[in-house]
Short mmCIF file of C-alpha atoms and ligand atoms in Angstrom, two decimals:
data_model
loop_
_atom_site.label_atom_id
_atom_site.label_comp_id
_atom_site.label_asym_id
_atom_site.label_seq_id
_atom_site.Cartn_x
_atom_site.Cartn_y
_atom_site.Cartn_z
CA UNK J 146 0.00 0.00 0.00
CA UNK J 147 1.35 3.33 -1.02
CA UNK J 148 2.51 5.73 1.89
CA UNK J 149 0.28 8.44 2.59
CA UNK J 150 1.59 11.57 3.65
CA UNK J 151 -0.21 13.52 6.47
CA UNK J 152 0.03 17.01 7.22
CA UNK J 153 -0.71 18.41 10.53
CA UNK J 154 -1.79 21.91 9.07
CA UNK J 155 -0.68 25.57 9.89
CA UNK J 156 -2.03 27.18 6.56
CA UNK J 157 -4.68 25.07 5.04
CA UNK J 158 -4.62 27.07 2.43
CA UNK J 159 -0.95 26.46 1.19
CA UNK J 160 -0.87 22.84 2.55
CA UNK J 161 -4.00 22.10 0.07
CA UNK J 162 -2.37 23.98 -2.67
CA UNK J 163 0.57 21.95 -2.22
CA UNK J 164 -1.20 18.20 -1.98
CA UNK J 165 -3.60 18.95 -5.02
CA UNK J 166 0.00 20.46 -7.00
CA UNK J 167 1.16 16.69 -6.14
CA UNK J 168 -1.52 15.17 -8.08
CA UNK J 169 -1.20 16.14 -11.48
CA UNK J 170 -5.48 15.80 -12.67
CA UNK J 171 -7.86 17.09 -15.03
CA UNK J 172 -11.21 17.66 -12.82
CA UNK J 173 -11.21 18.63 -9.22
CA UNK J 174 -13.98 17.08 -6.85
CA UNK J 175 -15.14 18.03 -3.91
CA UNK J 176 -17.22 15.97 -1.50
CA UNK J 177 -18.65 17.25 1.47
CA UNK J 178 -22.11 16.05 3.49
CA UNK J 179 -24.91 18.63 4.12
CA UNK J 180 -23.32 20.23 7.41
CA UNK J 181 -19.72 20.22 5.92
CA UNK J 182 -21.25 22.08 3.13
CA UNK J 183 -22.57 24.49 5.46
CA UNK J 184 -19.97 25.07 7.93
CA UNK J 185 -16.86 24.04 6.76
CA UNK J 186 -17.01 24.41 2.26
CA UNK J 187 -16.75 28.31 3.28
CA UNK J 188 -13.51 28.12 4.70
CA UNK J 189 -11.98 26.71 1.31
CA UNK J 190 -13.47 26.82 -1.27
CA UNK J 191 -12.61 30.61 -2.47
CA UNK J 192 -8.49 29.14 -1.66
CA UNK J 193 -7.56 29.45 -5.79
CA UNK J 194 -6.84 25.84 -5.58
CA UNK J 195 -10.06 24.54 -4.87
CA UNK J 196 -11.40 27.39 -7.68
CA UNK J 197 -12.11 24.61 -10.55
CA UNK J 198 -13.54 21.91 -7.95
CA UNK J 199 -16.80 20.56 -8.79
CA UNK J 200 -18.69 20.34 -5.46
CA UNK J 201 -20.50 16.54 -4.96
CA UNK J 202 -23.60 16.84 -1.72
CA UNK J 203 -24.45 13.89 -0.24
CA UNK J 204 -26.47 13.41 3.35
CA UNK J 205 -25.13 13.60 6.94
CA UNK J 206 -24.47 11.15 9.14
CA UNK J 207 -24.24 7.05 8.83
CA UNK J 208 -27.91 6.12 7.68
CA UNK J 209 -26.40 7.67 4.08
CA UNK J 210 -22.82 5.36 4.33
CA UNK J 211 -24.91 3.12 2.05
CA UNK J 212 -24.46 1.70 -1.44
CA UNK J 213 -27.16 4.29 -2.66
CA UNK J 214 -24.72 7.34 -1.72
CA UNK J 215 -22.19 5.32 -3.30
CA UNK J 216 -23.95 5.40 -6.27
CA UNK J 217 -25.08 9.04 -6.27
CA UNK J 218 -20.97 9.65 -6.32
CA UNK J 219 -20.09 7.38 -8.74
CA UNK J 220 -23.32 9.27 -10.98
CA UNK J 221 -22.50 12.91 -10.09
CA UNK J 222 -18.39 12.03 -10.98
CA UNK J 223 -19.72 10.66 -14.57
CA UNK J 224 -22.30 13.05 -15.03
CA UNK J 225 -19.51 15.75 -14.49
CA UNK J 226 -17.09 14.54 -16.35
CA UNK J 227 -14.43 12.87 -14.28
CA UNK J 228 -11.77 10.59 -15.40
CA UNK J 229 -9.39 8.23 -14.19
CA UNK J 230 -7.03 11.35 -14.02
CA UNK J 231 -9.65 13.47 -12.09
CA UNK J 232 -8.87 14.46 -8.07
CA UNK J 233 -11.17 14.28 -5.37
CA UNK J 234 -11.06 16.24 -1.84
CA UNK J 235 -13.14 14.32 0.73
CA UNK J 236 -13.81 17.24 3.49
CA UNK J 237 -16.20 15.80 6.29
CA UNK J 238 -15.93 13.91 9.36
CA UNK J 239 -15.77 9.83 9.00
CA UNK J 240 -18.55 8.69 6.78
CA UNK J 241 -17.47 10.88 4.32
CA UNK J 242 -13.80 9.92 4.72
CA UNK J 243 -15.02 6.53 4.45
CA UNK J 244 -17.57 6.42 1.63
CA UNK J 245 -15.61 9.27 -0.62
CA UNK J 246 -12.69 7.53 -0.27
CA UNK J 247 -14.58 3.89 -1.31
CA UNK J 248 -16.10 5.76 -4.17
CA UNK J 249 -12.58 7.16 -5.27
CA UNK J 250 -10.79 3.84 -5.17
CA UNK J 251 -13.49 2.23 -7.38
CA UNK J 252 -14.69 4.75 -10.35
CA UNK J 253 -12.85 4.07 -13.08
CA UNK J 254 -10.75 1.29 -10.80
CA UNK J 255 -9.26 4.14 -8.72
CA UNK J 256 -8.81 8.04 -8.89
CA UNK J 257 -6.39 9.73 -6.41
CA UNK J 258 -7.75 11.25 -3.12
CA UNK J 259 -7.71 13.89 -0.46
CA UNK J 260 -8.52 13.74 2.53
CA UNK J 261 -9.43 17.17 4.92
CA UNK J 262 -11.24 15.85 7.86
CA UNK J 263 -12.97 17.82 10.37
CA UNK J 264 -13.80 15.91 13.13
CA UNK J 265 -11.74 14.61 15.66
CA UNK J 266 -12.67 10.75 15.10
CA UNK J 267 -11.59 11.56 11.68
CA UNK J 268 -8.53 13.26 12.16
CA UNK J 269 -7.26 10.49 14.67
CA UNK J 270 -8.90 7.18 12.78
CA UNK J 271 -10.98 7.00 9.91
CA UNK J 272 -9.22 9.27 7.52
CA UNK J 273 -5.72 7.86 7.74
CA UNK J 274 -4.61 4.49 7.37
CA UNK J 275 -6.60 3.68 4.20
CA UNK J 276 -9.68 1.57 5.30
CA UNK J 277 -12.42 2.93 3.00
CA UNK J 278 -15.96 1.88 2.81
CA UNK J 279 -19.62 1.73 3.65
CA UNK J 280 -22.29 -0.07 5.66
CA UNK J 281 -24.42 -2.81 4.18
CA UNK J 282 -27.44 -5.41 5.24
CA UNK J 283 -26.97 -3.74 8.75
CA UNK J 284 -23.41 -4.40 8.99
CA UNK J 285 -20.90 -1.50 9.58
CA UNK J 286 -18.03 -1.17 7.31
CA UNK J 287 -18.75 -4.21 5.69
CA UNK J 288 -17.79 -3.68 2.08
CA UNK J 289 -14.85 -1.67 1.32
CA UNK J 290 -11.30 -1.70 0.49
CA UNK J 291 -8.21 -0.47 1.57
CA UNK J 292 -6.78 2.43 -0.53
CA UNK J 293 -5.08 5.16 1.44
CA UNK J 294 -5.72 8.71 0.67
CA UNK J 295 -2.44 10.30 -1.56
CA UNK J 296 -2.63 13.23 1.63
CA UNK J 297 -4.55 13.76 5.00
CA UNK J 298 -4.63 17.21 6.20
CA UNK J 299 -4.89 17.81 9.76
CA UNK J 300 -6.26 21.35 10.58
CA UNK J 301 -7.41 21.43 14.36
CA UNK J 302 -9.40 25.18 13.80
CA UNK J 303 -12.49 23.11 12.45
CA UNK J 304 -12.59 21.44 16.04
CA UNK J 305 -13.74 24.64 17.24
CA UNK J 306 -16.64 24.67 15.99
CA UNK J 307 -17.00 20.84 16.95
CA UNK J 308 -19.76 19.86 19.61
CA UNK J 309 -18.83 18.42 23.14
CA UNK J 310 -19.90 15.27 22.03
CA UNK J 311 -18.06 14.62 19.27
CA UNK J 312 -15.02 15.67 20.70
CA UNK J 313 -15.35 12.93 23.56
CA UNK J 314 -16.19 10.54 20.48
CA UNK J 315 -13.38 10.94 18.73
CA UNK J 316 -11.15 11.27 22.10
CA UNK J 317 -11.76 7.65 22.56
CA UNK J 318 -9.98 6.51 19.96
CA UNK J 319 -7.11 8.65 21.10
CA UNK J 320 -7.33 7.31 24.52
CA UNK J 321 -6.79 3.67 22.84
CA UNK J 322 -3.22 5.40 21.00
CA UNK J 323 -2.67 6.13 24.43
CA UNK J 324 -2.93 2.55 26.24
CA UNK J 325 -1.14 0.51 22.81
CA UNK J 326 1.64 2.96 23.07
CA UNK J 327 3.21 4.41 26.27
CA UNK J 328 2.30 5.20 30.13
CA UNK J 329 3.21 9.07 29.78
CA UNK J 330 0.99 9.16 26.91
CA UNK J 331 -2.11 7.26 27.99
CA UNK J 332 -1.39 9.29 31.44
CA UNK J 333 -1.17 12.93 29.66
CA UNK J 334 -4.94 11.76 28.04
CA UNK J 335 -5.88 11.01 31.44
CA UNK J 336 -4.86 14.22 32.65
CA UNK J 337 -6.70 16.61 29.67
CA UNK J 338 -9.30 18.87 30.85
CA UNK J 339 -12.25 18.15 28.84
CA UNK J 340 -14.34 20.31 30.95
CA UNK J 341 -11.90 23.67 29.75
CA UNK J 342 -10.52 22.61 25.81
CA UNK J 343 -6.89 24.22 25.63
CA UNK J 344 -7.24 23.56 21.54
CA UNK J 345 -3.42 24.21 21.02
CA UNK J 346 -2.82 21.15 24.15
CA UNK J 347 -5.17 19.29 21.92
CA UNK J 348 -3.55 19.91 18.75
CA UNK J 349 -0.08 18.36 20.10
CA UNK J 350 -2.18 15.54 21.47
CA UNK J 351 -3.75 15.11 18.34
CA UNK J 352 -0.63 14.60 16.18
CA UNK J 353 0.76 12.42 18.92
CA UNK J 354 -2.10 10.39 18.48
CA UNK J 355 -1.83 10.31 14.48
CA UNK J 356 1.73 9.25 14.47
CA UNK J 357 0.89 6.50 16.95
CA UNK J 358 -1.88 4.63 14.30
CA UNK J 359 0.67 5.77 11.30
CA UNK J 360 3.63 3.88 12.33
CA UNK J 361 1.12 0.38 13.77
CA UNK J 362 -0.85 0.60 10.06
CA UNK J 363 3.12 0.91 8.37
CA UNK J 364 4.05 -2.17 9.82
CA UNK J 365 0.83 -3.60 8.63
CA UNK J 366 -1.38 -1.76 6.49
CA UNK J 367 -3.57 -4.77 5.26
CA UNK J 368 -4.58 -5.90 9.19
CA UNK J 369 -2.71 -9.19 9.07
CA UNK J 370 -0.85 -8.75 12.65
CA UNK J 371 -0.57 -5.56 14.38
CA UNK J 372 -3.01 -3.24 13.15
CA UNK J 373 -5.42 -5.25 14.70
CA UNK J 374 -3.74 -3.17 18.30
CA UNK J 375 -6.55 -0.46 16.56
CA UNK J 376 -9.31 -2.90 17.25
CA UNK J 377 -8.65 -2.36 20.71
CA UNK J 378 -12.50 -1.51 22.21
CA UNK J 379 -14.01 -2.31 19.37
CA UNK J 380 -15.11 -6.21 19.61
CA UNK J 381 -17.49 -5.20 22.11
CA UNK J 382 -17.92 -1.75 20.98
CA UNK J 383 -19.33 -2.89 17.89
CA UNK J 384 -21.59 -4.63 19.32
CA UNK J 385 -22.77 -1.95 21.56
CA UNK J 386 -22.74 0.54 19.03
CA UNK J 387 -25.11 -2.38 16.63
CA UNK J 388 -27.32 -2.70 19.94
CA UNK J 389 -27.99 0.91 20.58
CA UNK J 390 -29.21 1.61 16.82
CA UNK J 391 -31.24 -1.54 16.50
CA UNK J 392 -33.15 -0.39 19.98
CA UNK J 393 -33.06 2.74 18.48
CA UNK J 394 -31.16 4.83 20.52
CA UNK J 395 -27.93 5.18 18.22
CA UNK J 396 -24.69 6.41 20.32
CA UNK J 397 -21.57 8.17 18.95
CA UNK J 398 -19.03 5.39 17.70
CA UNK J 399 -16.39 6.98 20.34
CA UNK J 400 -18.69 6.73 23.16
CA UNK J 401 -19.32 2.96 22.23
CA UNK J 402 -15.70 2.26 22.07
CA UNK J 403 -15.28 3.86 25.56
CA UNK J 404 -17.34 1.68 27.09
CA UNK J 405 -15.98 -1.11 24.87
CA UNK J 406 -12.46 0.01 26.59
CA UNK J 407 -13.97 -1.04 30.05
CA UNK J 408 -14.98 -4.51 29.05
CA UNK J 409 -11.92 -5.32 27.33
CA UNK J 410 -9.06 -3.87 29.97
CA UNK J 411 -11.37 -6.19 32.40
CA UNK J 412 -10.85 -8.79 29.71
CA UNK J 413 -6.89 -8.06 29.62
CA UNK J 414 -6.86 -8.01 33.98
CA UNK J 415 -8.41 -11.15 34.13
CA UNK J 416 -6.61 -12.85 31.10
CA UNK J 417 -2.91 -11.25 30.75
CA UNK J 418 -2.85 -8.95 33.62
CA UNK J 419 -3.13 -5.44 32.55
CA UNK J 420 -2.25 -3.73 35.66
CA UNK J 421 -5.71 -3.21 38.09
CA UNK J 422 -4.99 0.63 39.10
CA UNK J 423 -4.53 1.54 35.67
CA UNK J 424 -8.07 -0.08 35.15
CA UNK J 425 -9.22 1.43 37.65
CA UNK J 426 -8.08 5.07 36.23
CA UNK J 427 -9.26 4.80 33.03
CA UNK J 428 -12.72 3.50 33.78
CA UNK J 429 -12.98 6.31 35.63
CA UNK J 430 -12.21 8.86 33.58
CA UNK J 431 -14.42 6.62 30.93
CA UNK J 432 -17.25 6.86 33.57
CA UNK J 433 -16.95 10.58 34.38
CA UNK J 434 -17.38 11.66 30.70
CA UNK J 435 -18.93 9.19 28.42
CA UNK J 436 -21.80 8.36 31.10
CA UNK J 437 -22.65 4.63 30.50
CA UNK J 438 -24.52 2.47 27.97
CA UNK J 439 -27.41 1.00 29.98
CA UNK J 440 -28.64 -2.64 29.10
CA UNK J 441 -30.05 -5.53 30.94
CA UNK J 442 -29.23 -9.44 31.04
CA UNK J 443 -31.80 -10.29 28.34
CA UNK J 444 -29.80 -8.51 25.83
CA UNK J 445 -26.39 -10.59 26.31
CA UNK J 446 -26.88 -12.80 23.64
CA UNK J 447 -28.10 -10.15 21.39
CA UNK J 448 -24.55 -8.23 22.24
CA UNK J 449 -22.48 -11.35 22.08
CA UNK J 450 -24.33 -12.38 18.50
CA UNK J 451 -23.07 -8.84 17.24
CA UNK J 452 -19.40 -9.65 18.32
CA UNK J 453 -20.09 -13.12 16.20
CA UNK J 454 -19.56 -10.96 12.93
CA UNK J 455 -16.49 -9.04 14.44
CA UNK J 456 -14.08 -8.91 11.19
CA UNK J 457 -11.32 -10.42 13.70
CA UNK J 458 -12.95 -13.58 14.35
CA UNK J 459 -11.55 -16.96 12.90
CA UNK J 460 -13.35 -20.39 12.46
CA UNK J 461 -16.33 -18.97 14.73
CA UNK J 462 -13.98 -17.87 17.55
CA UNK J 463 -14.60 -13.98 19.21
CA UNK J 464 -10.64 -12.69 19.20
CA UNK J 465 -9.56 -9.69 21.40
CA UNK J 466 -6.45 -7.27 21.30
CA UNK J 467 -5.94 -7.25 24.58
CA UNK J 468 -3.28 -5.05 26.91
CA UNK J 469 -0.94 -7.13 29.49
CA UNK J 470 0.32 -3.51 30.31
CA UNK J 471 -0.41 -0.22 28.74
CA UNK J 472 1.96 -0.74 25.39
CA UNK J 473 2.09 -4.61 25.62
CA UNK J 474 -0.40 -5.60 23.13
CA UNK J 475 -1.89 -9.08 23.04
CA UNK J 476 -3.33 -9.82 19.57
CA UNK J 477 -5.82 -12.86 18.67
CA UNK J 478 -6.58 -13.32 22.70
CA UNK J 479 -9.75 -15.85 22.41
CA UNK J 480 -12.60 -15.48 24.79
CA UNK J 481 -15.41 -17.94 25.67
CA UNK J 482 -19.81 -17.05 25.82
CA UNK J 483 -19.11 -16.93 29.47
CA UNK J 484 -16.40 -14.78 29.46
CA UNK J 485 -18.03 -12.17 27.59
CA UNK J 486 -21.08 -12.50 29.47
CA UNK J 487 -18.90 -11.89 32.45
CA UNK J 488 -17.13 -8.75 30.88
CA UNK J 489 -20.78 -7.71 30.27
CA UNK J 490 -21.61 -8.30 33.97
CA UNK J 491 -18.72 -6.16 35.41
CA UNK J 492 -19.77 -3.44 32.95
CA UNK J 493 -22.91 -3.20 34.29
CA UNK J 494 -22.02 -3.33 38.12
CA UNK J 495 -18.85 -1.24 37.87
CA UNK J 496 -20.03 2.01 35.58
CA UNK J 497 -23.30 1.57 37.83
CA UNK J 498 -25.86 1.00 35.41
N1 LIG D 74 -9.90 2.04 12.80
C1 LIG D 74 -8.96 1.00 12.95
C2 LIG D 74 -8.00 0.91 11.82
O1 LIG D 74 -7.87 1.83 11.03
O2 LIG D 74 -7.37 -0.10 11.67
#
């Protein structure tokens, strides 16, 4: 897989210039969802670089990361003329990270990409390292490819603008850099006032985190080994996340993977030994902010069915990444029904819900 280079941003304007001067094209595209059109298409598209782009709308939010916004793209590029030489800018948070970048890597077998995102989930996870894709038959992410972007450019000014909420979602994912790479890290997360944003603390923390998943998806950028460190959370996350929107009560992807966290650093205790204070620390910093996902018994086997279609799983077994210390990853770590019904259980008593 080609490198990708990422730019943590000081002039967007000259650090766009320079990525779309690196891909020689004949069209320029533009994708953006209906709020990125709003509130973040002002801030470049009068830059003379993005002059020519041809602006592609598509709806906000994950009900539209289906194959019917997949198609709209692939119509609008044809209907507008691209070609296999043509460019196209993905600015938006995730889903459009995901889906443009899906859409890219398949018209015409594959035109280059950009990616601007401007969320903080994006910044940290989605838009680098290449996974592209969309949802399908209820499934999230569950046909796509991987096809990194040619640049990702990192601007932290559109986090201003950025709800509460979605900065704890995308936080998460930064808190899991934190415990697969090193104590002073995960500890400096720990410490962050999230009450009081210092957005120039953040951005440091933000390229910290960036360089973290960069150098785990060089080693492996097709998830055969060590990438799979990202999936921290995200076995039972999933499956919380896949709960909550079939009881319709969807949560933030972050917030699921928080809670996900919990269950699996239990998981790691019980199982490798991942140190109990530093448990205890980060559920409760998980527990002061992200609140908890409340479920009862009956729903177990609905949760643990989920984690059946976990992309990590082999020959019907549920696999972890686990932590035998923050920075000691444990790939492939199998775990029984009654071990993830117990995970479930301490969930429940220890967040108190
Ligand atoms: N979001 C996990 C990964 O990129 O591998």
């Amino acid at each position: 897989m080609n490198k990708q280079e990422i730019i943590i941003c000081h002039n967007l304007n000259e650090n766009l210039a320079q990525a779309i001067d690196r891909c020689p094209h004949d069209k320029l595209f533009v994708l953006v969802d209906e709020c990125t059109r709003q509130l973040c298409l002002p801030l470049i598209e009068h830059f003379t670089c993005m002059k020519e782009a041809i602006t592609i709308c598509i709806g906000a939010g994950d009900i539209h990361k289906n194959v019917e916004t997949l198609v709209h793209v692939w119509t609008e590029l044809g209907n507008n003329g691209a070609t296999r030489h043509s460019l196209m800018v993905n600015l938006g948070g995730g889903m459009v990270t995901d889906l443009g970048g899906f859409a890219a890597s398949t018209f015409k077998r594959g035109i280059k990409y950009i990616n601007i995102p401007t969320t903080l989930l994006a910044m940290v996870d989605a838009s680098v390292g290449g996974k592209t894709g969309i949802n399908f038959n209820g499934l999230k992410n569950e046909i796509g490819v991987f096809s990194p972007a040619e640049s990702v450019l990192i601007d932290t000014e559109f986090l201003k603008s950025l709800d509460k909420n979605n900065i704890l979602s995308g936080y998460a994912e930064m808190l899991k850099h934190g415990l697969i790479s090193t104590t002073e890290h995960w500890a400096e997360l720990l410490k962050f006032d999230m009450n009081e944003i210092d957005y120039k603390a953040l951005q440091a923390l933000v390229a910290k985190s960036v360089q973290i998943k960069e150098n785990i998806v060089e080693q492996d950028p097709f998830e055969k080994g060590i990438r799979k460190a990202l999936n921290l959370g995200h076995t039972v996350g999933h499956a919380f996340e896949s709960l909550a929107l079939e009881m319709n009560r969807p949560v933030l992807h972050g917030y699921a993977v928080a809670w996900g966290i919990v269950c699996e650093l239990y998981f790691s205790h019980l199982k490798v030994g991942f140190p109990k204070d530093k448990l205890r620390q980060t559920l409760q910093f998980i527990k002061e902010h992200y609140g908890c996902f409340v479920f009862d018994c009956k729903q177990y086997d609905r949760l643990y069915e989920f984690m059946t279609h976990d992309k990590k799983n082999n020959a019907g077994i549920i696999n972890f990444t686990l932590m035998g210390e923050v920075g000691d990853i444990r790939i492939n770590q199998a775990a029984t029904k009654e071990e993830i019904m117990d995970m479930l259980d301490f969930y429940r008593e220890s967040m108190g819900c």
